[in-house]
mmCIF file as Biopython writes it, N, C-alpha, C and O atoms, coordinates in Angstrom:
data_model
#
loop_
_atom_site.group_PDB
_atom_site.id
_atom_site.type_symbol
_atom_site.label_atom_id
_atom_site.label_alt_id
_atom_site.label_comp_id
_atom_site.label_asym_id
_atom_site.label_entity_id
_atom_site.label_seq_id
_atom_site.pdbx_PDB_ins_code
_atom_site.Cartn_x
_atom_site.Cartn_y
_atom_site.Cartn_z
_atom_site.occupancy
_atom_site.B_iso_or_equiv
_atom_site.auth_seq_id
_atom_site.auth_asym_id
_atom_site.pdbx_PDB_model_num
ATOM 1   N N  . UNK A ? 1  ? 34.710 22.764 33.162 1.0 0.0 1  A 1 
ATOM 2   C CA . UNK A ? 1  ? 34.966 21.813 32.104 1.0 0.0 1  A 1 
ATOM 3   C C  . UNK A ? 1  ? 34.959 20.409 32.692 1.0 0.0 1  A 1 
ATOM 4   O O  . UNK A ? 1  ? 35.610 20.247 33.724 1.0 0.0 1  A 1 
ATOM 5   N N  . UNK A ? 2  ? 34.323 19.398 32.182 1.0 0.0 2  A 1 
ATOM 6   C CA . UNK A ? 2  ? 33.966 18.127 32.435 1.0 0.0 2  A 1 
ATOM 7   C C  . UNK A ? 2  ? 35.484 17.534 32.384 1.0 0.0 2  A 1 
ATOM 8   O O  . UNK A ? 2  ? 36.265 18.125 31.638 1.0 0.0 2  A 1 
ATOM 9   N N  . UNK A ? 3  ? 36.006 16.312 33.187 1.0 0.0 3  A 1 
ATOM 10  C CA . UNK A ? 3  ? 37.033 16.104 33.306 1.0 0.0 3  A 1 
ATOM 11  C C  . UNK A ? 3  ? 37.487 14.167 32.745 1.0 0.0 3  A 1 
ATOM 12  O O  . UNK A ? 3  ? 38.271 13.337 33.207 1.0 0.0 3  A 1 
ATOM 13  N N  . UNK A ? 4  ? 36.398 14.150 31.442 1.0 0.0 4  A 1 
ATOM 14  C CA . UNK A ? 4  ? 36.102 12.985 31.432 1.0 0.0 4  A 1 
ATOM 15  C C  . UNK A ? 4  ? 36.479 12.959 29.810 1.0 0.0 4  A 1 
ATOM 16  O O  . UNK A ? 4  ? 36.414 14.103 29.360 1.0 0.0 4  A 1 
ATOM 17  N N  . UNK A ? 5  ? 36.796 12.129 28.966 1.0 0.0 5  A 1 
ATOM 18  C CA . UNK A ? 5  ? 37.623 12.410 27.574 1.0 0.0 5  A 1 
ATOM 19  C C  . UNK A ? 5  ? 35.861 12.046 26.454 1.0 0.0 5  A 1 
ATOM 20  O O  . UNK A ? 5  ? 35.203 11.024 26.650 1.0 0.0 5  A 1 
ATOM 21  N N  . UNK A ? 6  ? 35.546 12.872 25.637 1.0 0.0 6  A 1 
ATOM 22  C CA . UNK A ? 6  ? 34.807 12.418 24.527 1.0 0.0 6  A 1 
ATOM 23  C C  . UNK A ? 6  ? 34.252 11.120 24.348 1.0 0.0 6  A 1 
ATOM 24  O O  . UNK A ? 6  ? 33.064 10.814 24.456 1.0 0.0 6  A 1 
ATOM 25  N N  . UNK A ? 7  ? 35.065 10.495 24.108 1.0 0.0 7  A 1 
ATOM 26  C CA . UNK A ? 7  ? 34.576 8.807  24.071 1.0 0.0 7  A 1 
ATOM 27  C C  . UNK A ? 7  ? 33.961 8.416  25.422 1.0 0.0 7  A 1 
ATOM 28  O O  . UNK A ? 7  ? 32.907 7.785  25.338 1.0 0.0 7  A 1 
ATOM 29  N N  . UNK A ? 8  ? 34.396 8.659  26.567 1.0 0.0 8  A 1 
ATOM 30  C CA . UNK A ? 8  ? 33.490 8.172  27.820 1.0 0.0 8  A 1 
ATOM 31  C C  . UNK A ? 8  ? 32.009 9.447  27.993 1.0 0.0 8  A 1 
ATOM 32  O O  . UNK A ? 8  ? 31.364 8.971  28.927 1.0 0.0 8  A 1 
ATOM 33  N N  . UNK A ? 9  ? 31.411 10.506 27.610 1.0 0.0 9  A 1 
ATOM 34  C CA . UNK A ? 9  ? 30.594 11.016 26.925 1.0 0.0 9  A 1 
ATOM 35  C C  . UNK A ? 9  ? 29.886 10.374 26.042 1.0 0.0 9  A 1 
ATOM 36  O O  . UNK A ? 9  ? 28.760 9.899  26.193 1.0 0.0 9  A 1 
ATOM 37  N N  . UNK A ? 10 ? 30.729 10.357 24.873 1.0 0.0 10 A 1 
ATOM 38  C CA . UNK A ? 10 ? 30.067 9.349  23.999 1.0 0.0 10 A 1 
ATOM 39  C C  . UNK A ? 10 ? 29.060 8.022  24.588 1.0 0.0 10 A 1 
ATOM 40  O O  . UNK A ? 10 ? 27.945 7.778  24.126 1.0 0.0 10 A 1 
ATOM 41  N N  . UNK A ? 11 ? 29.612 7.376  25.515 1.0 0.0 11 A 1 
ATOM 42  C CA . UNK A ? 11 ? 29.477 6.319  26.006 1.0 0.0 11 A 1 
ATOM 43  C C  . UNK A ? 11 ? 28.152 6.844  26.984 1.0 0.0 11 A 1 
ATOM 44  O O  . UNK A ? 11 ? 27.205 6.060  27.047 1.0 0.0 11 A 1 
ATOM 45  N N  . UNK A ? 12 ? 28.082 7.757  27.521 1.0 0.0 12 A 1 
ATOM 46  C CA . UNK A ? 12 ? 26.984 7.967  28.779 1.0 0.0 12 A 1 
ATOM 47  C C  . UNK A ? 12 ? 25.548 8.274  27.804 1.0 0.0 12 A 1 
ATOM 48  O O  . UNK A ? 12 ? 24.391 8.043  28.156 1.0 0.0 12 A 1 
ATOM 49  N N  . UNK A ? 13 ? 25.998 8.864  26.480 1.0 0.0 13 A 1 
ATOM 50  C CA . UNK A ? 13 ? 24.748 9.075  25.807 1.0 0.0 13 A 1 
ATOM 51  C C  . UNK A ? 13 ? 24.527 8.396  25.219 1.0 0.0 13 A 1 
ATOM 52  O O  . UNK A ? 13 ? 23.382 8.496  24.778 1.0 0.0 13 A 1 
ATOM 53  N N  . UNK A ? 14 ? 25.214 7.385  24.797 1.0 0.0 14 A 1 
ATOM 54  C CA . UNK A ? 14 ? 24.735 5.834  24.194 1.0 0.0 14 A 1 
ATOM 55  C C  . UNK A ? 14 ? 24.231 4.679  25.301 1.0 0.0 14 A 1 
ATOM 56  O O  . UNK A ? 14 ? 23.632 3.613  25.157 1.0 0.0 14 A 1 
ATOM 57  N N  . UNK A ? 15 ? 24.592 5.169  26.111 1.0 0.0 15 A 1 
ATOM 58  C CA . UNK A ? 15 ? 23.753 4.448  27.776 1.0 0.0 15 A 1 
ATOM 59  C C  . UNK A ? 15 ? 22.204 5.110  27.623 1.0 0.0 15 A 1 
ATOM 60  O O  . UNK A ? 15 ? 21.158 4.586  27.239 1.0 0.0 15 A 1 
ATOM 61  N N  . UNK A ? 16 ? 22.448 6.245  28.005 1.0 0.0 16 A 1 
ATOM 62  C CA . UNK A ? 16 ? 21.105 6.859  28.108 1.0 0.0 16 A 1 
ATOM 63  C C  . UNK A ? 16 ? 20.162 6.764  27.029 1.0 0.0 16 A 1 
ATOM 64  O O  . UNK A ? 16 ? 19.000 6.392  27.199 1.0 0.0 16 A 1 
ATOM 65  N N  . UNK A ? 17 ? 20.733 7.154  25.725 1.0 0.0 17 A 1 
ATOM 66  C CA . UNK A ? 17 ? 19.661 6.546  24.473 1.0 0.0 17 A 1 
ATOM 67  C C  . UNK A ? 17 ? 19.020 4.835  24.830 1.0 0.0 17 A 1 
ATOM 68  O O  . UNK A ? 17 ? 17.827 4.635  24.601 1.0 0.0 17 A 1 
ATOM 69  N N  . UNK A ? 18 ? 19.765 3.846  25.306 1.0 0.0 18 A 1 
ATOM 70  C CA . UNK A ? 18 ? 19.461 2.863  24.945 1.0 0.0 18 A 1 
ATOM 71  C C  . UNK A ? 18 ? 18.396 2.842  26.347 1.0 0.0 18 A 1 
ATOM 72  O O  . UNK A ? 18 ? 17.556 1.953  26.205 1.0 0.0 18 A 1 
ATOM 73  N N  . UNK A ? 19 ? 18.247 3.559  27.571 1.0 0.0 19 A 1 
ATOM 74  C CA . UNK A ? 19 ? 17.768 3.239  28.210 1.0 0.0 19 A 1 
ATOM 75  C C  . UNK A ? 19 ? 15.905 4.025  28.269 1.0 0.0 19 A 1 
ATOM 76  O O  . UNK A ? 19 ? 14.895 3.904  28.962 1.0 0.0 19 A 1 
ATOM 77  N N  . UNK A ? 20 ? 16.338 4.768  27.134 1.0 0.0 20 A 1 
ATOM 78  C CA . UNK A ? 20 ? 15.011 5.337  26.481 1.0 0.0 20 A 1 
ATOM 79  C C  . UNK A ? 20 ? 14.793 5.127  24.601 1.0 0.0 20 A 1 
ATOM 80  O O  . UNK A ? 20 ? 14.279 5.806  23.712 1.0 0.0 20 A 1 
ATOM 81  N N  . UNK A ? 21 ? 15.427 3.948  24.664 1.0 0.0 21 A 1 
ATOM 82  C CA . UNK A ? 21 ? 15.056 3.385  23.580 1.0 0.0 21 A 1 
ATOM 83  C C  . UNK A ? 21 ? 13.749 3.991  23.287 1.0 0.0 21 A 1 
ATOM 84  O O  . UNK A ? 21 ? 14.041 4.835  22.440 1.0 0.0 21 A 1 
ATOM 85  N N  . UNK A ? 22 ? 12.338 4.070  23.504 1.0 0.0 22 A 1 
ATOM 86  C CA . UNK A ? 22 ? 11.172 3.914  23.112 1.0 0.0 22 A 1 
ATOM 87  C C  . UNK A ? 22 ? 10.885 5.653  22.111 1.0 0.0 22 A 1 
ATOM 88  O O  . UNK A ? 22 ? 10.415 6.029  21.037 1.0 0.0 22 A 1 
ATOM 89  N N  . UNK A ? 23 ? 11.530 6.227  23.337 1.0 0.0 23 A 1 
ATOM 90  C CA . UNK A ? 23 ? 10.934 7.600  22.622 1.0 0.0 23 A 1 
ATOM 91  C C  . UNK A ? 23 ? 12.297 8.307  22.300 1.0 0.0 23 A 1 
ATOM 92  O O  . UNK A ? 23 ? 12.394 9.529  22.411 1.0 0.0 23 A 1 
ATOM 93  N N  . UNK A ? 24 ? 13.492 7.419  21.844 1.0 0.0 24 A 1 
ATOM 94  C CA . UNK A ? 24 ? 14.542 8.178  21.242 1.0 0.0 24 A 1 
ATOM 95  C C  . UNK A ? 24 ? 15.600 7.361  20.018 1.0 0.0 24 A 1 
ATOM 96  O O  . UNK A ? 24 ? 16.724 7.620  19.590 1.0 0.0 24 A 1 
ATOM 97  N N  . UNK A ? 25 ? 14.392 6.047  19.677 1.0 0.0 25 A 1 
ATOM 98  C CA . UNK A ? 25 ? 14.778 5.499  18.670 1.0 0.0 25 A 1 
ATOM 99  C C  . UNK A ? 25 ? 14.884 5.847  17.485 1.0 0.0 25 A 1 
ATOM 100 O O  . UNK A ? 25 ? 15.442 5.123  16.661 1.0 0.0 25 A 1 
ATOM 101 N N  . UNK A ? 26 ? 14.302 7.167  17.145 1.0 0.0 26 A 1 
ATOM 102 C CA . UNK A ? 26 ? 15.098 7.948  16.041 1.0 0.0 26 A 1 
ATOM 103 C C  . UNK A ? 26 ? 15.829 8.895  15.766 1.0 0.0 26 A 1 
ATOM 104 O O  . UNK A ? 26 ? 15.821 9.622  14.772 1.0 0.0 26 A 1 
ATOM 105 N N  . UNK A ? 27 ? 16.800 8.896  17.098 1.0 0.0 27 A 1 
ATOM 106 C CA . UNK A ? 27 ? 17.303 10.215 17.448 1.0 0.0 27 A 1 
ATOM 107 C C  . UNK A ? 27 ? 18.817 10.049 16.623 1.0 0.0 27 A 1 
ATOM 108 O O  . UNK A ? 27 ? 19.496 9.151  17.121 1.0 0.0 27 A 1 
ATOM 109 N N  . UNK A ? 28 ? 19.249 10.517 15.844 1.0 0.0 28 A 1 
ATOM 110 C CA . UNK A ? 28 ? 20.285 10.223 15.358 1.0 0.0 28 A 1 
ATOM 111 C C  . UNK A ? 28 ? 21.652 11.453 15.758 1.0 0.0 28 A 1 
ATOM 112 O O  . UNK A ? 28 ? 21.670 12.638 15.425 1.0 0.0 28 A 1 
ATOM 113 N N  . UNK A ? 29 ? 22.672 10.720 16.532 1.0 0.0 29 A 1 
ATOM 114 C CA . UNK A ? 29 ? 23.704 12.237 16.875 1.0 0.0 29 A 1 
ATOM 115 C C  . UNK A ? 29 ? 24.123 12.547 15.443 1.0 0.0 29 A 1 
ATOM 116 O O  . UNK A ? 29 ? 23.893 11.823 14.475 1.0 0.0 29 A 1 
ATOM 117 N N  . UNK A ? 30 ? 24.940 14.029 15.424 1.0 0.0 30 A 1 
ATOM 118 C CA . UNK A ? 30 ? 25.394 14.937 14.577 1.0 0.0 30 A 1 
ATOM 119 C C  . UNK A ? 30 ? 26.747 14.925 14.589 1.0 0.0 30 A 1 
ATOM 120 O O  . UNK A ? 30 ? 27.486 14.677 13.636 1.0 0.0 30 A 1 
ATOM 121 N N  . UNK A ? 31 ? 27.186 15.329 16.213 1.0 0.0 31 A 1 
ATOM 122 C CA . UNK A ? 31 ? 28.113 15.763 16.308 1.0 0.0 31 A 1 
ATOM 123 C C  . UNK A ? 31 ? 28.231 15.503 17.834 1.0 0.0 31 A 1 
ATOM 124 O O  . UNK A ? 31 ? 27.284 15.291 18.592 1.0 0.0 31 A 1 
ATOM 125 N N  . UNK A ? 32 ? 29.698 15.561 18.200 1.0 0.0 32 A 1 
ATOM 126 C CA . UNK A ? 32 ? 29.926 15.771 19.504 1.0 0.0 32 A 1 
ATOM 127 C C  . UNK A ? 32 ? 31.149 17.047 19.709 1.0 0.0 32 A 1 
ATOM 128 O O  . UNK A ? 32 ? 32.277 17.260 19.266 1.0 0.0 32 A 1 
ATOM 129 N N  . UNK A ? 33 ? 30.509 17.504 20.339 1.0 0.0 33 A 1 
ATOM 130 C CA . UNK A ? 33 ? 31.573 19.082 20.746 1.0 0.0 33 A 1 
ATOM 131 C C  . UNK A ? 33 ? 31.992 18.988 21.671 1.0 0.0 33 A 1 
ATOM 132 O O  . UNK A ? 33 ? 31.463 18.127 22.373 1.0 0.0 33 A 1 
ATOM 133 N N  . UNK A ? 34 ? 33.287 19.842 22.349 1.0 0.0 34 A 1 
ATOM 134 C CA . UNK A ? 34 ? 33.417 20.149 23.797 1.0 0.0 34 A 1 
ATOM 135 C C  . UNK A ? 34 ? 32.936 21.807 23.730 1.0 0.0 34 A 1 
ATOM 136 O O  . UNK A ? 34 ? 33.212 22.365 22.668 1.0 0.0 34 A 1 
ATOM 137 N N  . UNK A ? 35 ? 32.400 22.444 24.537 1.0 0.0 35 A 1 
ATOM 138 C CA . UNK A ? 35 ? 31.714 23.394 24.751 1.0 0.0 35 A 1 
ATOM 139 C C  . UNK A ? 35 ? 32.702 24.023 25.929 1.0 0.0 35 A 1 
ATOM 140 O O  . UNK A ? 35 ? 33.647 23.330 26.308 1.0 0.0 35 A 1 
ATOM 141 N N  . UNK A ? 36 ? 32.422 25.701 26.669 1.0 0.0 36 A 1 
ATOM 142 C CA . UNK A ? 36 ? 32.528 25.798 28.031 1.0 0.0 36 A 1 
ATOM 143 C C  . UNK A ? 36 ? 32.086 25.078 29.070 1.0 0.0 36 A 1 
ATOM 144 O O  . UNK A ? 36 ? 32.805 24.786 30.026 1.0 0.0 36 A 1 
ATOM 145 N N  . UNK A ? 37 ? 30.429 24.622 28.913 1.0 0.0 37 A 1 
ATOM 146 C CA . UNK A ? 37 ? 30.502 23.899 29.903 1.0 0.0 37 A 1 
ATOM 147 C C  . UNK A ? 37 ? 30.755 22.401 29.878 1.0 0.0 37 A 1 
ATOM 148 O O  . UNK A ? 37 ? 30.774 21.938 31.018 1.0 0.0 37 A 1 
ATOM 149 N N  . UNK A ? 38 ? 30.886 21.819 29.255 1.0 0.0 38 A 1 
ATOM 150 C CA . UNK A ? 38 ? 31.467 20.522 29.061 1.0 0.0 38 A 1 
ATOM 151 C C  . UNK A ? 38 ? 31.709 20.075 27.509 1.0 0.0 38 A 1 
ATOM 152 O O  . UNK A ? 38 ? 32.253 20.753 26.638 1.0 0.0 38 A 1 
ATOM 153 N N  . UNK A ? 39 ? 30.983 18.310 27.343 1.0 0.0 39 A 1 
ATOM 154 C CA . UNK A ? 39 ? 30.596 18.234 26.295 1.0 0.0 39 A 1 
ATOM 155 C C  . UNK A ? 39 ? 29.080 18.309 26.329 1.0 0.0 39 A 1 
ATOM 156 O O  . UNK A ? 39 ? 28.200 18.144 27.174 1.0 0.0 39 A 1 
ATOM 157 N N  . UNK A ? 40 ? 29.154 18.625 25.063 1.0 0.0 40 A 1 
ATOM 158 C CA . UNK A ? 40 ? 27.508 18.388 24.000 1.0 0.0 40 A 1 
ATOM 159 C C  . UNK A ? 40 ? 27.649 17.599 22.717 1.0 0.0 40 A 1 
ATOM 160 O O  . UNK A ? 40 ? 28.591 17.666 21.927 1.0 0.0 40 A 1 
ATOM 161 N N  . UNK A ? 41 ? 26.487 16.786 22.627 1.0 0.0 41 A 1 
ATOM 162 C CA . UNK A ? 41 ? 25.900 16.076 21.476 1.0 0.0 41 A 1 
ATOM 163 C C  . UNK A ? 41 ? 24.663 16.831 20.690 1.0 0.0 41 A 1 
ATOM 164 O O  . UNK A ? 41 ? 23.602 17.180 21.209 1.0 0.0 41 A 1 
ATOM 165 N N  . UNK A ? 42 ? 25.009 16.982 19.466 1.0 0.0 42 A 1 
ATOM 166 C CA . UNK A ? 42 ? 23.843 17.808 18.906 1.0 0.0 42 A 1 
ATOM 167 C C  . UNK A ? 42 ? 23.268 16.956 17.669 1.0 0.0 42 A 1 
ATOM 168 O O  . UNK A ? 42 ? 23.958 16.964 16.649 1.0 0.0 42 A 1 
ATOM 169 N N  . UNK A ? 43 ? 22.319 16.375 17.664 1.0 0.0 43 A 1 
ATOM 170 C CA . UNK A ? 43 ? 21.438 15.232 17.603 1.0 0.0 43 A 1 
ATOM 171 C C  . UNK A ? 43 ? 20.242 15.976 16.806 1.0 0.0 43 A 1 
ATOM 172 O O  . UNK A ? 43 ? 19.909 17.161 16.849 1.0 0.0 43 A 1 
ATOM 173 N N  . UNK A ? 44 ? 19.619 14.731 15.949 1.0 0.0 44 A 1 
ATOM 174 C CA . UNK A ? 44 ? 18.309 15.052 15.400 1.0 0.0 44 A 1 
ATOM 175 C C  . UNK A ? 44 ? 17.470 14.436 15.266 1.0 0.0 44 A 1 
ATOM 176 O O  . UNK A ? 44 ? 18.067 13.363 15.173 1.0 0.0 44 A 1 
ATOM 177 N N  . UNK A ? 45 ? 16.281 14.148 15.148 1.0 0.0 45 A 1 
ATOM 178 C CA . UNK A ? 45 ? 15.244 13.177 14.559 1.0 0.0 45 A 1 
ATOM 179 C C  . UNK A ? 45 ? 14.400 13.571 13.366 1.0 0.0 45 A 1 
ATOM 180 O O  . UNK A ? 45 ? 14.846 14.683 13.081 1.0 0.0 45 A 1 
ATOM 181 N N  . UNK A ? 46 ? 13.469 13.301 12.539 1.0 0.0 46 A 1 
ATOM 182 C CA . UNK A ? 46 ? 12.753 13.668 11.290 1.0 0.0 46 A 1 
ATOM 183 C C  . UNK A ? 46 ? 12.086 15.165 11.510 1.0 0.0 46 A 1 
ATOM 184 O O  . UNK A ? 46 ? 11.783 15.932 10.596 1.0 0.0 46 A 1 
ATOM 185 N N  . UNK A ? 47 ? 11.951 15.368 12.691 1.0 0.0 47 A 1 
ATOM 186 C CA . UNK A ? 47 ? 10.645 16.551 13.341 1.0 0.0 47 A 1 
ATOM 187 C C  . UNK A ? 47 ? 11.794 17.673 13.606 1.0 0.0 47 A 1 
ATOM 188 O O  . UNK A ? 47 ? 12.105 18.503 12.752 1.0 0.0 47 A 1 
ATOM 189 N N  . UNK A ? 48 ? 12.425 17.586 14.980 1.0 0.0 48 A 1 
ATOM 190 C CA . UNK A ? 48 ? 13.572 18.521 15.549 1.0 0.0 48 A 1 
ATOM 191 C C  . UNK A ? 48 ? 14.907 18.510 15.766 1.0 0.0 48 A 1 
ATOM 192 O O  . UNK A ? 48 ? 15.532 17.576 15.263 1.0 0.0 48 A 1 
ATOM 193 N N  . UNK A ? 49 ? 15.582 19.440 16.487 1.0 0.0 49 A 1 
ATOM 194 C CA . UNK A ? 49 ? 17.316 19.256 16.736 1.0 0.0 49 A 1 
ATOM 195 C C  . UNK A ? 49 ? 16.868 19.153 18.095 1.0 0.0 49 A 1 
ATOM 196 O O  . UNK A ? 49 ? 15.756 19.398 18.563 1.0 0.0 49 A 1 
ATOM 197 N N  . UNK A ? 50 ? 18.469 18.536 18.944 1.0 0.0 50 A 1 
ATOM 198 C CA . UNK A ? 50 ? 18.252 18.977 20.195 1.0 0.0 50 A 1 
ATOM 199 C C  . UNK A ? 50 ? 19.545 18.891 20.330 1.0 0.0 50 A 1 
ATOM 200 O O  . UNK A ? 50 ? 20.260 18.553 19.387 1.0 0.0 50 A 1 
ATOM 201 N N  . UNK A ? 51 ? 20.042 19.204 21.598 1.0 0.0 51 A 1 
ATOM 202 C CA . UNK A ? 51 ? 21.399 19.041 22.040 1.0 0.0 51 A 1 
ATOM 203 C C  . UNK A ? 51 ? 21.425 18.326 23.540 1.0 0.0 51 A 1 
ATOM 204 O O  . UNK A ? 51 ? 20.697 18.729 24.447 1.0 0.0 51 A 1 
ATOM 205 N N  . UNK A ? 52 ? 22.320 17.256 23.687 1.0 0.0 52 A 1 
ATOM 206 C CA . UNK A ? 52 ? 22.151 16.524 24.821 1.0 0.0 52 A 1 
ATOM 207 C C  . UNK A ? 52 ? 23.359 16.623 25.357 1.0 0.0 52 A 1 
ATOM 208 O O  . UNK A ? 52 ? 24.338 16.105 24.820 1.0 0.0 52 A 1 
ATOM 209 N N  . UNK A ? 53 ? 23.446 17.542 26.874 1.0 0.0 53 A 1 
ATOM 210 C CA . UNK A ? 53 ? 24.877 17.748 27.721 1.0 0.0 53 A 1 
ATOM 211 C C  . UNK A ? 53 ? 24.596 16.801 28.836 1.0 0.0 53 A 1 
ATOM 212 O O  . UNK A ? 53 ? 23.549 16.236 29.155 1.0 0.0 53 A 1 
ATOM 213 N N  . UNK A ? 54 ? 25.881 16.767 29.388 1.0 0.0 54 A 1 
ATOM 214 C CA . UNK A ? 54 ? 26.026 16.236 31.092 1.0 0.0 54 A 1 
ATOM 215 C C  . UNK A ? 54 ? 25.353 17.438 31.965 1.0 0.0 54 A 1 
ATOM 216 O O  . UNK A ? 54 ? 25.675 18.624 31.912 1.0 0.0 54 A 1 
ATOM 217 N N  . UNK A ? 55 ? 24.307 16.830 32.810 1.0 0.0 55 A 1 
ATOM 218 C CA . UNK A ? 55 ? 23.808 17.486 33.539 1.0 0.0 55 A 1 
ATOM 219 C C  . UNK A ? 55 ? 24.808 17.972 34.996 1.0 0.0 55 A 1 
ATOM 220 O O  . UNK A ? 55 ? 24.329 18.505 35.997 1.0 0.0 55 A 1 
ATOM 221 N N  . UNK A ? 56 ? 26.131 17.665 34.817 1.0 0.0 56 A 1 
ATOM 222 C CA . UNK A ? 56 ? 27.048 17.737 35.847 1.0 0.0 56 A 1 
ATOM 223 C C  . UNK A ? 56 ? 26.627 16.674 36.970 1.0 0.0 56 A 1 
ATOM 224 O O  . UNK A ? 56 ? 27.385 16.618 37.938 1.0 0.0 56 A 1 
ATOM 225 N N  . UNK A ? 57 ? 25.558 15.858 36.965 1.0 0.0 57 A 1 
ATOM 226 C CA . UNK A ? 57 ? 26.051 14.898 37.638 1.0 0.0 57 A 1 
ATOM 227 C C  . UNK A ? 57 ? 25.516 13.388 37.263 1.0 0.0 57 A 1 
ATOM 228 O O  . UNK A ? 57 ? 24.688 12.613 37.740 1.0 0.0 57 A 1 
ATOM 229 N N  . UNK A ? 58 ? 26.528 13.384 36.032 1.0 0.0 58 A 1 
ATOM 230 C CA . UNK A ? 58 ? 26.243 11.979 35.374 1.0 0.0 58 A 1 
ATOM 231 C C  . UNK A ? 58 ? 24.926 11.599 34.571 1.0 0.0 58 A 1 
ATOM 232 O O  . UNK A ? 58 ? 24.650 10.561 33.970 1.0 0.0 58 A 1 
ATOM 233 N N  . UNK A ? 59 ? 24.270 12.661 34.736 1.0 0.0 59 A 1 
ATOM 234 C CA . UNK A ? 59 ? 22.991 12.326 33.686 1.0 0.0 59 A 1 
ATOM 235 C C  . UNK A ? 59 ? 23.073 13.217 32.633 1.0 0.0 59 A 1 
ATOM 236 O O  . UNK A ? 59 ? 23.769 14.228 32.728 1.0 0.0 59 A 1 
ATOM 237 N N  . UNK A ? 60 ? 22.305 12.897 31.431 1.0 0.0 60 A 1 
ATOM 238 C CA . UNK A ? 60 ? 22.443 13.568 30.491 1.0 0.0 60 A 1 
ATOM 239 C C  . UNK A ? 60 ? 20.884 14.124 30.124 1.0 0.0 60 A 1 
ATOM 240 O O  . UNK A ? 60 ? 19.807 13.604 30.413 1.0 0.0 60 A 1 
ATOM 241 N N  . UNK A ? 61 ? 21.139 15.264 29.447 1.0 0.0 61 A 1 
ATOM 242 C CA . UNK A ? 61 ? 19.649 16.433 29.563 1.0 0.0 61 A 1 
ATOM 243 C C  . UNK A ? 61 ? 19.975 16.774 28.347 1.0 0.0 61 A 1 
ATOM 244 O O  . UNK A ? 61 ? 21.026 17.092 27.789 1.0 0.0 61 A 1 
ATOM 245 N N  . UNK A ? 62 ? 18.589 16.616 27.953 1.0 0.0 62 A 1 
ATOM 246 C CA . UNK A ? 62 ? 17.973 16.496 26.534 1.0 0.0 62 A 1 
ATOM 247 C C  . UNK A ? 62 ? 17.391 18.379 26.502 1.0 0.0 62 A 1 
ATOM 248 O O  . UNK A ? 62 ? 16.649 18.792 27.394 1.0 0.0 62 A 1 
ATOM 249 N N  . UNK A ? 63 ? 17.926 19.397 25.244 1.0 0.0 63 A 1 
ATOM 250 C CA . UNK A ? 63 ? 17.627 20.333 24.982 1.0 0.0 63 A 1 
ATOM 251 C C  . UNK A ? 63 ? 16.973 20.526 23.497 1.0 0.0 63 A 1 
ATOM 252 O O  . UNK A ? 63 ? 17.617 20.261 22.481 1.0 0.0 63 A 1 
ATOM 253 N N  . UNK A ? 64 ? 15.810 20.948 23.474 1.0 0.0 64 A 1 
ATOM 254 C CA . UNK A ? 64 ? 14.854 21.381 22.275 1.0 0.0 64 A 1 
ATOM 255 C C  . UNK A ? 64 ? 15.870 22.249 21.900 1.0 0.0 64 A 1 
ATOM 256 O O  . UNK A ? 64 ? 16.471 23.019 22.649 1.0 0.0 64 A 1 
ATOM 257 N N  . UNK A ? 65 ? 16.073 22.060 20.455 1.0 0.0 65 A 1 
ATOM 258 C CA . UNK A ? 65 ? 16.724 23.324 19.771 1.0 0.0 65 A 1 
ATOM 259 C C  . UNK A ? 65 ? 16.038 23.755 19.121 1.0 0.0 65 A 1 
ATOM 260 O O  . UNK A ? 65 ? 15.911 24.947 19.401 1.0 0.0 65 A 1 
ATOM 261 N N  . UNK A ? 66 ? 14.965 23.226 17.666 1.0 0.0 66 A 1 
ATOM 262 C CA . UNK A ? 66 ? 14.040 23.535 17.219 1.0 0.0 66 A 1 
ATOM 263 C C  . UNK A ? 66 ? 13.663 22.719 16.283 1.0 0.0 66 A 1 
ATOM 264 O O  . UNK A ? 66 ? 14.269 21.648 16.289 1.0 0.0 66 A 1 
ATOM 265 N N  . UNK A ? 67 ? 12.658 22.889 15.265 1.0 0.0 67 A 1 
ATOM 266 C CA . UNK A ? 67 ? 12.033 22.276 14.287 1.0 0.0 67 A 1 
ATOM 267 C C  . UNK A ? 67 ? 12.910 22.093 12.982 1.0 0.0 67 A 1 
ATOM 268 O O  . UNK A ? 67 ? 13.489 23.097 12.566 1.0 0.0 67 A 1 
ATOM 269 N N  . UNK A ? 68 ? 13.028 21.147 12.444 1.0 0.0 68 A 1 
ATOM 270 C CA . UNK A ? 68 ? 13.999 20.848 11.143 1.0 0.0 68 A 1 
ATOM 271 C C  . UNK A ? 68 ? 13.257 21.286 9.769  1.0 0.0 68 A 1 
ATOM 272 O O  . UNK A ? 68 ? 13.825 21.140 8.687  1.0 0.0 68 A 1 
#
């Protein structure tokens, strides 16, 4: 379990969106969960879902969930 509170999460994937502005400017979050393995953001755009966790070391990894 990630040892870091929601809002600073929050904060790493609003870093990372802005730093791929180009190809995630319509990514809109859903939700933010805490999970077993940490947190997750489960996010969408017009096309698919995805879910975006901490890669355990400070980066965040973008998961295809599927087609909307």
């Amino acid at each position: 379990m990630k040892n870091y509170s929601k809002e600073i999460f929050e904060m790493m994937v609003n870093d990372w969106m802005v730093d791929h502005s180009e190809e995630m400017e319509a990514l809109i979050i859903d939700e933010i969960k805490q999970g077993d393995a940490g947190w997750e953001a489960l996010a969408h755009d017009e096309n698919a879902a995805y879910s975006l966790i901490d890669d355990g070391t400070g980066n965040i990894q973008l998961n295809y969930i599927g087609t909307r």
